[in-house]
């Protein structure tokens, strides 16, 4: 199990469900966002989604994913920003667990929301 996959599991079970008591709609939105991002990153790196690491989800990859949402999936800037919020939430959670990926995480967290 990679650090990313372990973090994803803990993010949903510990952070969102137990600590935050997130609604089923929030869980579904976060799940869909992260699933789309993992599929995008796996295709970009030509690997299985289960083999991705945090270094594969660097700021360039996340930025390209957000652009992909708008250009190819037809998402609005608001939807893009909502998906960015889900990604940031995961990376904030990961920063506490994996300080060795701090530089990558910091650059992802620095991606600004798009103005609309």
XYZ file of N, CA, C and O in Angstrom:
464
model
N 0.847 -1.174 0.000
C 0.000 0.000 0.000
C 0.892 1.237 0.000
O 1.809 1.352 0.797
N 0.613 2.156 -0.906
C 1.411 3.373 -0.995
C 0.973 4.377 0.062
O -0.101 4.249 0.661
N 1.796 5.371 0.278
C 1.447 6.424 1.238
C 0.179 7.145 0.804
O -0.664 7.510 1.630
N 0.020 7.327 -0.505
C -1.171 8.010 -1.009
C -2.425 7.192 -0.749
O -3.437 7.731 -0.277
N -2.386 5.911 -1.025
C -3.579 5.097 -0.826
C -3.947 4.991 0.654
O -5.128 5.050 1.016
N -2.947 4.853 1.519
C -3.217 4.821 2.961
C -3.805 6.146 3.432
O -4.723 6.176 4.268
N -3.304 7.237 2.895
C -3.809 8.555 3.270
C -5.242 8.753 2.787
O -6.073 9.312 3.507
N -5.533 8.307 1.581
C -6.898 8.417 1.065
C -7.883 7.666 1.947
O -8.959 8.177 2.276
N -7.520 6.473 2.338
C -8.396 5.689 3.198
C -8.617 6.383 4.541
O -9.744 6.525 5.002
N -7.539 6.837 5.156
C -7.654 7.521 6.445
C -8.396 8.841 6.310
O -9.148 9.234 7.211
N -8.210 9.525 5.200
C -8.886 10.799 4.965
C -10.402 10.612 4.983
O -11.126 11.374 5.624
N -10.870 9.594 4.301
C -12.313 9.372 4.260
C -12.854 8.796 5.563
O -13.863 9.269 6.076
N -12.178 7.792 6.104
C -12.725 7.138 7.295
C -12.501 7.943 8.562
O -13.427 8.100 9.365
N -11.299 8.454 8.770
C -10.994 9.179 10.008
C -11.393 10.646 9.943
O -12.098 11.145 10.814
N -10.919 11.327 8.922
C -11.126 12.775 8.858
C -12.563 13.156 8.506
O -13.225 13.864 9.250
N -13.046 12.690 7.363
C -14.357 13.143 6.909
C -15.508 12.507 7.689
O -16.452 13.203 8.080
N -15.445 11.214 7.914
C -16.579 10.545 8.556
C -16.553 10.715 10.069
O -17.535 11.169 10.659
N -15.440 10.388 10.715
C -15.405 10.426 12.177
C -15.248 11.830 12.742
O -15.991 12.234 13.629
N -14.254 12.570 12.256
C -13.971 13.877 12.844
C -14.926 14.959 12.360
O -15.457 15.720 13.162
N -15.101 15.053 11.061
C -15.904 16.138 10.496
C -17.381 15.795 10.394
O -18.209 16.683 10.217
N -17.717 14.515 10.445
C -19.088 14.041 10.279
C -19.717 14.662 9.029
O -20.802 15.242 9.062
N -18.983 14.534 7.935
C -19.402 15.117 6.661
C -20.666 14.438 6.152
O -20.904 13.250 6.398
N -21.451 15.204 5.431
C -22.703 14.681 4.880
C -22.406 13.695 3.754
O -21.326 13.725 3.160
N -23.362 12.838 3.433
C -23.171 11.918 2.305
C -22.898 12.649 0.987
O -22.158 12.146 0.143
N -23.466 13.838 0.829
C -23.230 14.616 -0.391
C -21.777 15.093 -0.467
O -21.163 15.074 -1.536
N -21.228 15.523 0.661
C -19.834 15.943 0.705
C -18.917 14.759 0.415
O -17.967 14.884 -0.363
N -19.208 13.630 1.033
C -18.401 12.433 0.787
C -18.421 12.054 -0.686
O -17.382 11.728 -1.267
N -19.590 12.117 -1.301
C -19.707 11.764 -2.723
C -18.948 12.753 -3.595
O -18.267 12.360 -4.551
N -19.029 14.039 -3.274
C -18.332 15.053 -4.059
C -16.822 14.879 -3.945
O -16.102 14.951 -4.950
N -16.334 14.660 -2.734
C -14.901 14.452 -2.544
C -14.454 13.162 -3.233
O -13.400 13.120 -3.860
N -15.240 12.099 -3.095
C -14.915 10.825 -3.740
C -14.802 10.996 -5.250
O -13.843 10.552 -5.868
N -15.780 11.676 -5.845
C -15.772 11.867 -7.295
C -14.581 12.697 -7.742
O -13.929 12.384 -8.740
N -14.284 13.748 -7.007
C -13.141 14.598 -7.343
C -11.842 13.818 -7.308
O -11.041 13.859 -8.251
N -11.631 13.095 -6.233
C -10.366 12.383 -6.076
C -10.268 11.209 -7.046
O -9.181 10.908 -7.543
N -11.385 10.576 -7.356
C -11.374 9.512 -8.351
C -10.983 10.058 -9.715
O -10.131 9.500 -10.414
N -11.586 11.185 -10.106
C -11.232 11.815 -11.385
C -9.757 12.194 -11.435
O -9.078 11.989 -12.447
N -9.251 12.744 -10.336
C -7.856 13.163 -10.304
C -6.920 11.954 -10.384
O -5.909 11.994 -11.089
N -7.243 10.880 -9.695
C -6.393 9.692 -9.733
C -6.373 9.066 -11.121
O -5.315 8.642 -11.602
N -7.522 9.018 -11.776
C -7.574 8.480 -13.133
C -6.757 9.365 -14.079
O -5.994 8.866 -14.913
N -6.890 10.677 -13.937
C -6.128 11.615 -14.760
C -4.626 11.433 -14.538
O -3.843 11.333 -15.489
N -4.202 11.382 -13.273
C -2.775 11.255 -12.960
C -2.233 9.904 -13.404
O -1.098 9.817 -13.884
N -3.022 8.855 -13.260
C -2.573 7.527 -13.688
C -2.347 7.495 -15.189
O -1.360 6.922 -15.671
N -3.237 8.108 -15.947
C -3.066 8.160 -17.403
C -1.847 9.003 -17.764
O -1.090 8.655 -18.673
N -1.652 10.084 -17.049
C -0.512 10.965 -17.315
C 0.816 10.276 -17.046
O 1.790 10.461 -17.769
N 0.880 9.477 -15.985
C 2.125 8.811 -15.594
C 2.201 7.370 -16.110
O 3.162 6.665 -15.794
N 1.190 6.968 -16.843
C 1.139 5.622 -17.427
C 1.368 4.550 -16.360
O 2.264 3.706 -16.471
N 0.551 4.596 -15.314
C 0.639 3.639 -14.221
C -0.768 3.357 -13.700
O -1.726 4.017 -14.094
N -0.861 2.415 -12.812
C -2.142 2.103 -12.182
C -2.423 3.147 -11.096
O -1.491 3.598 -10.411
N -3.686 3.508 -10.900
C -3.996 4.475 -9.836
C -3.531 4.005 -8.453
O -3.138 4.823 -7.621
N -3.552 2.718 -8.209
C -3.141 2.191 -6.902
C -1.633 2.313 -6.665
O -1.174 2.144 -5.539
N -0.863 2.619 -7.688
C 0.592 2.748 -7.555
C 1.058 4.202 -7.489
O 2.253 4.472 -7.404
N 0.131 5.134 -7.539
C 0.504 6.550 -7.497
C 1.025 6.929 -6.112
O 0.569 6.418 -5.092
N 1.961 7.848 -6.101
C 2.506 8.410 -4.867
C 2.247 9.914 -4.858
O 1.829 10.482 -5.867
N 2.520 10.550 -3.737
C 2.304 11.992 -3.643
C 3.144 12.756 -4.654
O 2.705 13.778 -5.175
N 4.329 12.290 -4.943
C 5.180 12.984 -5.914
C 4.580 12.960 -7.313
O 4.899 13.807 -8.138
N 3.713 11.979 -7.595
C 3.030 11.933 -8.887
C 1.934 12.993 -8.974
O 1.524 13.383 -10.058
N 1.446 13.434 -7.828
C 0.388 14.445 -7.779
C 0.981 15.795 -7.394
O 0.543 16.449 -6.451
N 1.953 16.226 -8.152
C 2.587 17.509 -7.871
C 1.697 18.658 -8.365
O 0.624 18.433 -8.925
N 2.147 19.868 -8.136
C 1.348 21.041 -8.496
C 1.068 21.112 -9.992
O -0.020 21.517 -10.404
N 2.024 20.710 -10.811
C 1.825 20.726 -12.265
C 0.718 19.753 -12.659
O -0.142 20.078 -13.484
N 0.728 18.579 -12.074
C -0.299 17.578 -12.381
C -1.673 18.050 -11.918
O -2.657 17.938 -12.656
N -1.754 18.586 -10.713
C -3.035 19.072 -10.197
C -3.522 20.250 -11.033
O -4.708 20.337 -11.369
N -2.638 21.147 -11.401
C -3.015 22.274 -12.263
C -3.526 21.813 -13.616
O -4.538 22.323 -14.118
N -2.842 20.844 -14.208
C -3.302 20.292 -15.484
C -4.647 19.594 -15.331
O -5.497 19.655 -16.218
N -4.844 18.921 -14.198
C -6.132 18.276 -13.934
C -7.245 19.315 -13.854
O -8.324 19.135 -14.434
N -6.998 20.409 -13.175
C -8.012 21.466 -13.052
C -8.323 22.081 -14.417
O -9.482 22.375 -14.725
N -7.297 22.272 -15.243
C -7.518 22.761 -16.610
C -8.315 21.748 -17.423
O -9.195 22.121 -18.203
N -8.015 20.475 -17.242
C -8.738 19.396 -17.929
C -10.231 19.431 -17.572
O -11.091 19.226 -18.440
N -10.518 19.705 -16.306
C -11.921 19.771 -15.889
C -12.680 20.840 -16.663
O -13.815 20.622 -17.090
N -12.053 21.982 -16.842
C -12.725 23.088 -17.529
C -12.785 22.884 -19.037
O -13.829 23.100 -19.648
N -11.683 22.464 -19.623
C -11.618 22.388 -21.082
C -12.293 21.150 -21.658
O -12.998 21.236 -22.662
N -12.047 20.005 -21.052
C -12.529 18.756 -21.646
C -13.816 18.240 -21.014
O -14.586 17.548 -21.676
N -14.048 18.552 -19.757
C -15.260 18.090 -19.095
C -16.327 19.179 -19.030
O -17.448 18.921 -18.636
N -15.968 20.407 -19.396
C -16.930 21.497 -19.438
C -17.358 22.017 -18.075
O -18.426 22.620 -17.949
N -16.523 21.817 -17.047
C -16.855 22.313 -15.717
C -16.673 23.826 -15.648
O -15.780 24.384 -16.288
N -17.500 24.465 -14.862
C -17.388 25.908 -14.663
C -16.262 26.201 -13.679
O -15.722 25.301 -13.030
N -15.944 27.485 -13.545
C -14.905 27.889 -12.594
C -15.334 27.554 -11.162
O -14.502 27.180 -10.325
N -16.617 27.653 -10.870
C -17.103 27.320 -9.523
C -16.906 25.837 -9.215
O -16.505 25.472 -8.113
N -17.213 24.992 -10.186
C -17.024 23.553 -9.994
C -15.540 23.245 -9.848
O -15.143 22.442 -8.997
N -14.726 23.895 -10.660
C -13.272 23.716 -10.561
C -12.794 24.086 -9.168
O -12.005 23.370 -8.556
N -13.268 25.201 -8.638
C -12.866 25.643 -7.310
C -13.351 24.689 -6.222
O -12.651 24.470 -5.224
N -14.535 24.123 -6.388
C -15.046 23.148 -5.416
C -14.169 21.897 -5.425
O -13.852 21.327 -4.369
N -13.754 21.484 -6.610
C -12.877 20.311 -6.707
C -11.496 20.632 -6.138
O -10.877 19.792 -5.483
N -11.019 21.843 -6.348
C -9.751 22.263 -5.760
C -9.843 22.247 -4.229
O -8.899 21.854 -3.550
N -10.976 22.638 -3.681
C -11.167 22.615 -2.226
C -11.057 21.193 -1.684
O -10.467 20.964 -0.614
N -11.610 20.234 -2.400
C -11.506 18.827 -1.979
C -10.053 18.359 -2.019
O -9.578 17.676 -1.098
N -9.341 18.739 -3.067
C -7.934 18.353 -3.195
C -7.107 18.990 -2.084
O -6.269 18.337 -1.458
N -7.357 20.251 -1.807
C -6.629 20.940 -0.736
C -6.897 20.287 0.615
O -5.994 20.172 1.444
N -8.123 19.895 0.843
C -8.461 19.248 2.102
C -7.654 17.961 2.282
O -7.116 17.695 3.360
N -7.558 17.173 1.229
C -6.757 15.942 1.278
C -5.294 16.276 1.539
O -4.652 15.645 2.400
N -4.754 17.263 0.860
C -3.334 17.580 1.006
C -3.032 18.206 2.365
O -1.953 17.990 2.911
N -3.963 18.965 2.928
C -3.762 19.482 4.286
C -3.699 18.329 5.289
O -2.893 18.330 6.214
N -4.571 17.359 5.108
C -4.573 16.176 5.958
C -3.261 15.408 5.794
O -2.663 14.948 6.769
N -2.788 15.265 4.569
C -1.563 14.519 4.286
C -0.327 15.218 4.850
O 0.642 14.548 5.229
N -0.345 16.535 4.910
C 0.815 17.282 5.398
C 1.159 16.901 6.833
O 2.339 16.876 7.210
N 0.163 16.582 7.613
C 0.393 16.204 9.006
C 0.951 14.785 9.125
O 1.651 14.473 10.074
N 0.638 13.944 8.168
C 1.034 12.540 8.232
C 2.361 12.258 7.536
O 3.063 11.332 7.908
N 2.679 13.020 6.502
C 3.870 12.741 5.690
C 4.684 14.018 5.466
O 4.650 14.609 4.392
N 5.446 14.438 6.466
C 6.254 15.653 6.297
C 7.327 15.511 5.222
O 7.815 16.513 4.711
N 7.665 14.290 4.842
C 8.677 14.112 3.797
C 8.186 14.593 2.435
O 8.981 14.837 1.536
N 6.878 14.747 2.280
C 6.308 15.271 1.033
C 5.902 16.741 1.172
O 5.109 17.245 0.394
N 6.450 17.427 2.169
C 6.041 18.795 2.481
C 6.198 19.744 1.298
O 5.330 20.587 1.058
N 7.269 19.630 0.548
C 7.495 20.549 -0.576
C 6.428 20.361 -1.649
O 5.869 21.340 -2.156
N 6.129 19.128 -1.985
C 5.089 18.838 -2.983
C 3.739 19.319 -2.490
O 2.981 19.963 -3.225
N 3.432 19.009 -1.240
C 2.136 19.390 -0.665
C 1.995 20.901 -0.615
O 0.941 21.456 -0.942
N 3.051 21.595 -0.230
C 3.014 23.059 -0.137
C 2.713 23.697 -1.489
O 1.931 24.645 -1.581
N 3.312 23.171 -2.550
C 3.071 23.726 -3.882
C 1.637 23.470 -4.346
O 1.036 24.327 -4.996
N 1.071 22.322 -4.000
C -0.323 22.044 -4.352
C -1.250 22.979 -3.580
O -2.204 23.535 -4.131
N -0.965 23.165 -2.302
C -1.804 24.047 -1.486
C -1.720 25.501 -1.934
O -2.610 26.295 -1.634
N -0.680 25.864 -2.662
C -0.509 27.239 -3.128
C -1.281 27.526 -4.413
O -1.326 28.682 -4.853
N -1.904 26.514 -5.021
C -2.682 26.741 -6.245
C -3.889 27.612 -5.894
O -4.685 27.248 -5.031
N -4.016 28.750 -6.541
C -5.116 29.658 -6.184
C -6.427 29.231 -6.843
O -6.424 28.618 -7.907
N -7.543 29.587 -6.211
C -8.826 29.348 -6.871
C -8.959 30.289 -8.058
O -8.312 31.342 -8.130
N -9.776 29.901 -8.998
C -9.961 30.704 -10.195
C -11.050 31.737 -9.930
O -12.090 31.443 -9.349
N -10.814 32.932 -10.389
C -11.820 33.994 -10.259
C -12.902 33.785 -11.296
O -12.641 33.349 -12.400
N -14.120 34.129 -10.917
C -15.221 33.996 -11.869
C -16.154 35.172 -11.743
O -16.102 35.930 -10.828
